[in-house]
Amino acid sequence: MGVAHAIRQRADCMRRQVGAILVKDKRIISTGYNGTPRGTKNCTEGGCERCNGSEEKYPRGTHLDKCVCSHAEENVITQAALHGMPTKDAVLYTTNAPCTTCAKMLINAGIKKIVMEGHYPDELGANLLREVGIVVEKFGDKNEEKAI
């Protein structure tokens, strides 16, 4: 989880910083953090209307259609694909629980287990992960020796 925290430092989203890593056969195969797509302006440069808007105009959890940032889970999967790394049966370590969209992507990418630290108020995503049998652990709740 320490590596996911280090990756999170690269996040350029001004609302939430999340880091994620994919591990397969005890080896990191991909990393991801949340931020604007490659080649576009970062949030800190005015690239995302939602990040740069006020809390009153864009309260947390709303107007996600105005956010151009990719989530850490999206980026960890797309980076694996970009570099030809298969994600089937990989373990995701993330500093935050995945949203519904990311949960769907993780399911379709064949992730077998998620070790997460934070919470995200999205029960639909959690229910989908449960329904397909992906093991979800809260970091620190089980034997931490399993973590890399």
Short mmCIF file of the C-alpha atoms (twelve columns), coordinates in Angstrom:
data_MODEL
# 
_entry.id   MODEL 
# 
loop_
_atom_site.group_PDB 
_atom_site.id 
_atom_site.type_symbol 
_atom_site.label_atom_id 
_atom_site.label_alt_id 
_atom_site.label_comp_id 
_atom_site.label_asym_id 
_atom_site.label_seq_id 
_atom_site.Cartn_x 
_atom_site.Cartn_y 
_atom_site.Cartn_z 
_atom_site.pdbx_PDB_model_num 
ATOM 1   C CA . MET A 1   0.000   0.000   0.000   1 
ATOM 2   C CA . GLY A 2   2.991   2.252   0.512   1 
ATOM 3   C CA . VAL A 3   3.653   2.157   -3.236  1 
ATOM 4   C CA . ALA A 4   0.041   3.176   -3.947  1 
ATOM 5   C CA . HIS A 5   0.519   6.117   -1.570  1 
ATOM 6   C CA . ALA A 6   3.686   7.135   -3.415  1 
ATOM 7   C CA . ILE A 7   1.874   6.929   -6.777  1 
ATOM 8   C CA . ARG A 8   -0.989  9.021   -5.341  1 
ATOM 9   C CA . GLN A 9   1.439   11.940  -4.994  1 
ATOM 10  C CA . ARG A 10  1.427   12.257  -8.807  1 
ATOM 11  C CA . ALA A 11  -2.355  12.850  -8.940  1 
ATOM 12  C CA . ASP A 12  -3.211  16.256  -10.313 1 
ATOM 13  C CA . CYS A 13  -6.915  16.200  -9.418  1 
ATOM 14  C CA . MET A 14  -7.641  19.053  -7.039  1 
ATOM 15  C CA . ARG A 15  -10.602 17.280  -5.357  1 
ATOM 16  C CA . ARG A 16  -9.248  13.822  -4.501  1 
ATOM 17  C CA . GLN A 17  -5.861  12.166  -4.879  1 
ATOM 18  C CA . VAL A 18  -5.935  8.405   -5.408  1 
ATOM 19  C CA . GLY A 19  -3.157  5.962   -6.214  1 
ATOM 20  C CA . ALA A 20  -3.468  2.386   -7.447  1 
ATOM 21  C CA . ILE A 21  -1.156  -0.452  -8.384  1 
ATOM 22  C CA . LEU A 22  -1.786  -3.805  -10.033 1 
ATOM 23  C CA . VAL A 23  0.195   -6.760  -8.740  1 
ATOM 24  C CA . LYS A 24  0.518   -10.140 -10.405 1 
ATOM 25  C CA . ASP A 25  2.741   -12.967 -9.205  1 
ATOM 26  C CA . LYS A 26  4.048   -10.645 -6.439  1 
ATOM 27  C CA . ARG A 27  5.248   -8.144  -9.050  1 
ATOM 28  C CA . ILE A 28  3.908   -4.652  -9.810  1 
ATOM 29  C CA . ILE A 29  2.660   -4.710  -13.395 1 
ATOM 30  C CA . SER A 30  1.048   -1.263  -13.562 1 
ATOM 31  C CA . THR A 31  0.467   1.951   -11.634 1 
ATOM 32  C CA . GLY A 32  -2.206  4.614   -11.899 1 
ATOM 33  C CA . TYR A 33  -3.332  7.854   -10.313 1 
ATOM 34  C CA . ASN A 34  -6.230  10.159  -11.020 1 
ATOM 35  C CA . GLY A 35  -5.845  13.137  -13.273 1 
ATOM 36  C CA . THR A 36  -6.508  14.589  -16.698 1 
ATOM 37  C CA . PRO A 37  -5.836  12.512  -19.832 1 
ATOM 38  C CA . ARG A 38  -2.334  12.432  -21.314 1 
ATOM 39  C CA . GLY A 39  -1.565  15.573  -23.312 1 
ATOM 40  C CA . THR A 40  -4.353  17.709  -21.843 1 
ATOM 41  C CA . LYS A 41  -4.114  20.534  -19.314 1 
ATOM 42  C CA . ASN A 42  -3.818  19.399  -15.700 1 
ATOM 43  C CA . CYS A 43  -6.471  20.436  -13.195 1 
ATOM 44  C CA . THR A 44  -4.000  22.844  -11.640 1 
ATOM 45  C CA . GLU A 45  -3.656  24.503  -15.061 1 
ATOM 46  C CA . GLY A 46  -7.416  24.923  -15.461 1 
ATOM 47  C CA . GLY A 47  -7.953  21.679  -17.378 1 
ATOM 48  C CA . CYS A 48  -10.995 20.511  -15.395 1 
ATOM 49  C CA . GLU A 49  -14.044 22.733  -14.982 1 
ATOM 50  C CA . ARG A 50  -15.272 20.788  -11.959 1 
ATOM 51  C CA . CYS A 51  -11.966 20.832  -10.077 1 
ATOM 52  C CA . ASN A 52  -11.607 24.532  -10.697 1 
ATOM 53  C CA . GLY A 53  -15.222 25.348  -9.810  1 
ATOM 54  C CA . SER A 54  -16.462 26.170  -6.347  1 
ATOM 55  C CA . GLU A 55  -17.861 23.615  -3.885  1 
ATOM 56  C CA . GLU A 56  -21.176 25.494  -4.109  1 
ATOM 57  C CA . LYS A 57  -21.353 25.163  -7.896  1 
ATOM 58  C CA . TYR A 58  -20.020 21.584  -7.943  1 
ATOM 59  C CA . PRO A 59  -20.619 19.881  -4.569  1 
ATOM 60  C CA . ARG A 60  -18.640 16.683  -3.938  1 
ATOM 61  C CA . GLY A 61  -20.194 13.652  -5.569  1 
ATOM 62  C CA . THR A 62  -22.162 15.692  -8.116  1 
ATOM 63  C CA . HIS A 63  -21.677 16.931  -11.698 1 
ATOM 64  C CA . LEU A 64  -19.245 14.130  -12.515 1 
ATOM 65  C CA . ASP A 65  -20.055 14.799  -16.177 1 
ATOM 66  C CA . LYS A 66  -18.053 18.038  -15.833 1 
ATOM 67  C CA . CYS A 67  -14.913 16.215  -14.639 1 
ATOM 68  C CA . VAL A 68  -12.302 15.311  -17.246 1 
ATOM 69  C CA . CYS A 69  -10.087 13.357  -14.843 1 
ATOM 70  C CA . SER A 70  -9.538  9.646   -15.282 1 
ATOM 71  C CA . HIS A 71  -9.691  7.660   -12.054 1 
ATOM 72  C CA . ALA A 72  -6.640  5.835   -10.711 1 
ATOM 73  C CA . GLU A 73  -8.295  2.478   -11.419 1 
ATOM 74  C CA . GLU A 74  -8.980  3.490   -15.045 1 
ATOM 75  C CA . ASN A 75  -5.376  4.568   -15.452 1 
ATOM 76  C CA . VAL A 76  -3.896  1.449   -13.865 1 
ATOM 77  C CA . ILE A 77  -5.866  -0.716  -16.333 1 
ATOM 78  C CA . THR A 78  -5.132  1.442   -19.388 1 
ATOM 79  C CA . GLN A 79  -1.430  1.630   -18.517 1 
ATOM 80  C CA . ALA A 80  -1.312  -2.157  -18.287 1 
ATOM 81  C CA . ALA A 81  -3.006  -2.385  -21.697 1 
ATOM 82  C CA . LEU A 82  -0.694  0.245   -23.208 1 
ATOM 83  C CA . HIS A 83  2.332   -1.784  -22.154 1 
ATOM 84  C CA . GLY A 84  0.877   -5.203  -23.015 1 
ATOM 85  C CA . MET A 85  0.481   -6.451  -19.450 1 
ATOM 86  C CA . PRO A 86  -2.411  -8.894  -18.900 1 
ATOM 87  C CA . THR A 87  -4.610  -7.945  -15.943 1 
ATOM 88  C CA . LYS A 88  -6.461  -11.258 -15.520 1 
ATOM 89  C CA . ASP A 89  -6.091  -12.547 -11.950 1 
ATOM 90  C CA . ALA A 90  -4.151  -9.454  -10.800 1 
ATOM 91  C CA . VAL A 91  -4.613  -7.837  -7.383  1 
ATOM 92  C CA . LEU A 92  -5.424  -4.126  -7.149  1 
ATOM 93  C CA . TYR A 93  -4.069  -2.089  -4.244  1 
ATOM 94  C CA . THR A 94  -5.776  1.290   -4.040  1 
ATOM 95  C CA . THR A 95  -5.846  4.183   -1.603  1 
ATOM 96  C CA . ASN A 96  -9.622  4.511   -2.084  1 
ATOM 97  C CA . ALA A 97  -12.593 2.263   -2.811  1 
ATOM 98  C CA . PRO A 98  -13.598 2.140   -6.495  1 
ATOM 99  C CA . CYS A 99  -16.691 3.916   -7.834  1 
ATOM 100 C CA . THR A 100 -19.312 2.024   -9.868  1 
ATOM 101 C CA . THR A 101 -17.683 2.781   -13.224 1 
ATOM 102 C CA . CYS A 102 -14.273 1.641   -11.979 1 
ATOM 103 C CA . ALA A 103 -15.802 -1.446  -10.366 1 
ATOM 104 C CA . LYS A 104 -17.244 -2.409  -13.761 1 
ATOM 105 C CA . MET A 105 -13.857 -1.880  -15.420 1 
ATOM 106 C CA . LEU A 106 -12.088 -3.947  -12.752 1 
ATOM 107 C CA . ILE A 107 -14.594 -6.770  -13.215 1 
ATOM 108 C CA . ASN A 108 -14.129 -6.756  -16.997 1 
ATOM 109 C CA . ALA A 109 -10.323 -6.583  -16.630 1 
ATOM 110 C CA . GLY A 110 -10.380 -9.856  -14.664 1 
ATOM 111 C CA . ILE A 111 -9.095  -8.464  -11.372 1 
ATOM 112 C CA . LYS A 112 -9.422  -11.189 -8.730  1 
ATOM 113 C CA . LYS A 113 -8.885  -9.169  -5.550  1 
ATOM 114 C CA . ILE A 114 -8.974  -5.556  -4.358  1 
ATOM 115 C CA . VAL A 115 -7.130  -4.314  -1.297  1 
ATOM 116 C CA . MET A 116 -8.350  -0.817  -0.482  1 
ATOM 117 C CA . GLU A 117 -7.699  1.740   2.159   1 
ATOM 118 C CA . GLY A 118 -10.260 4.523   1.902   1 
ATOM 119 C CA . HIS A 119 -14.004 4.613   1.467   1 
ATOM 120 C CA . TYR A 120 -16.098 5.917   -1.415  1 
ATOM 121 C CA . PRO A 121 -19.845 6.304   -0.861  1 
ATOM 122 C CA . ASP A 122 -20.940 4.069   -3.745  1 
ATOM 123 C CA . GLU A 123 -22.858 0.970   -2.755  1 
ATOM 124 C CA . LEU A 124 -23.682 -0.055  -6.334  1 
ATOM 125 C CA . GLY A 125 -20.008 -0.553  -7.174  1 
ATOM 126 C CA . ALA A 126 -19.439 -2.545  -3.981  1 
ATOM 127 C CA . ASN A 127 -22.495 -4.697  -4.716  1 
ATOM 128 C CA . LEU A 128 -21.269 -5.476  -8.245  1 
ATOM 129 C CA . LEU A 129 -17.875 -6.571  -6.932  1 
ATOM 130 C CA . ARG A 130 -19.583 -8.809  -4.376  1 
ATOM 131 C CA . GLU A 131 -21.938 -10.253 -6.978  1 
ATOM 132 C CA . VAL A 132 -19.093 -11.479 -9.205  1 
ATOM 133 C CA . GLY A 133 -17.032 -12.764 -6.292  1 
ATOM 134 C CA . ILE A 134 -14.106 -10.364 -6.376  1 
ATOM 135 C CA . VAL A 135 -12.431 -10.492 -2.963  1 
ATOM 136 C CA . VAL A 136 -12.405 -7.026  -1.391  1 
ATOM 137 C CA . GLU A 137 -10.257 -6.413  1.683   1 
ATOM 138 C CA . LYS A 138 -9.942  -3.297  3.750   1 
ATOM 139 C CA . PHE A 139 -6.194  -2.740  4.178   1 
ATOM 140 C CA . GLY A 140 -5.110  -3.666  7.687   1 
ATOM 141 C CA . ASP A 141 -8.163  -5.854  8.403   1 
ATOM 142 C CA . LYS A 142 -6.382  -9.103  7.525   1 
ATOM 143 C CA . ASN A 143 -2.836  -10.361 7.674   1 
ATOM 144 C CA . GLU A 144 -0.830  -7.425  6.313   1 
ATOM 145 C CA . GLU A 145 1.971   -9.799  5.269   1 
ATOM 146 C CA . LYS A 146 -0.089  -10.499 2.137   1 
ATOM 147 C CA . ALA A 147 0.410   -6.916  1.050   1 
ATOM 148 C CA . ILE A 148 3.522   -6.168  -0.991  1 
# 
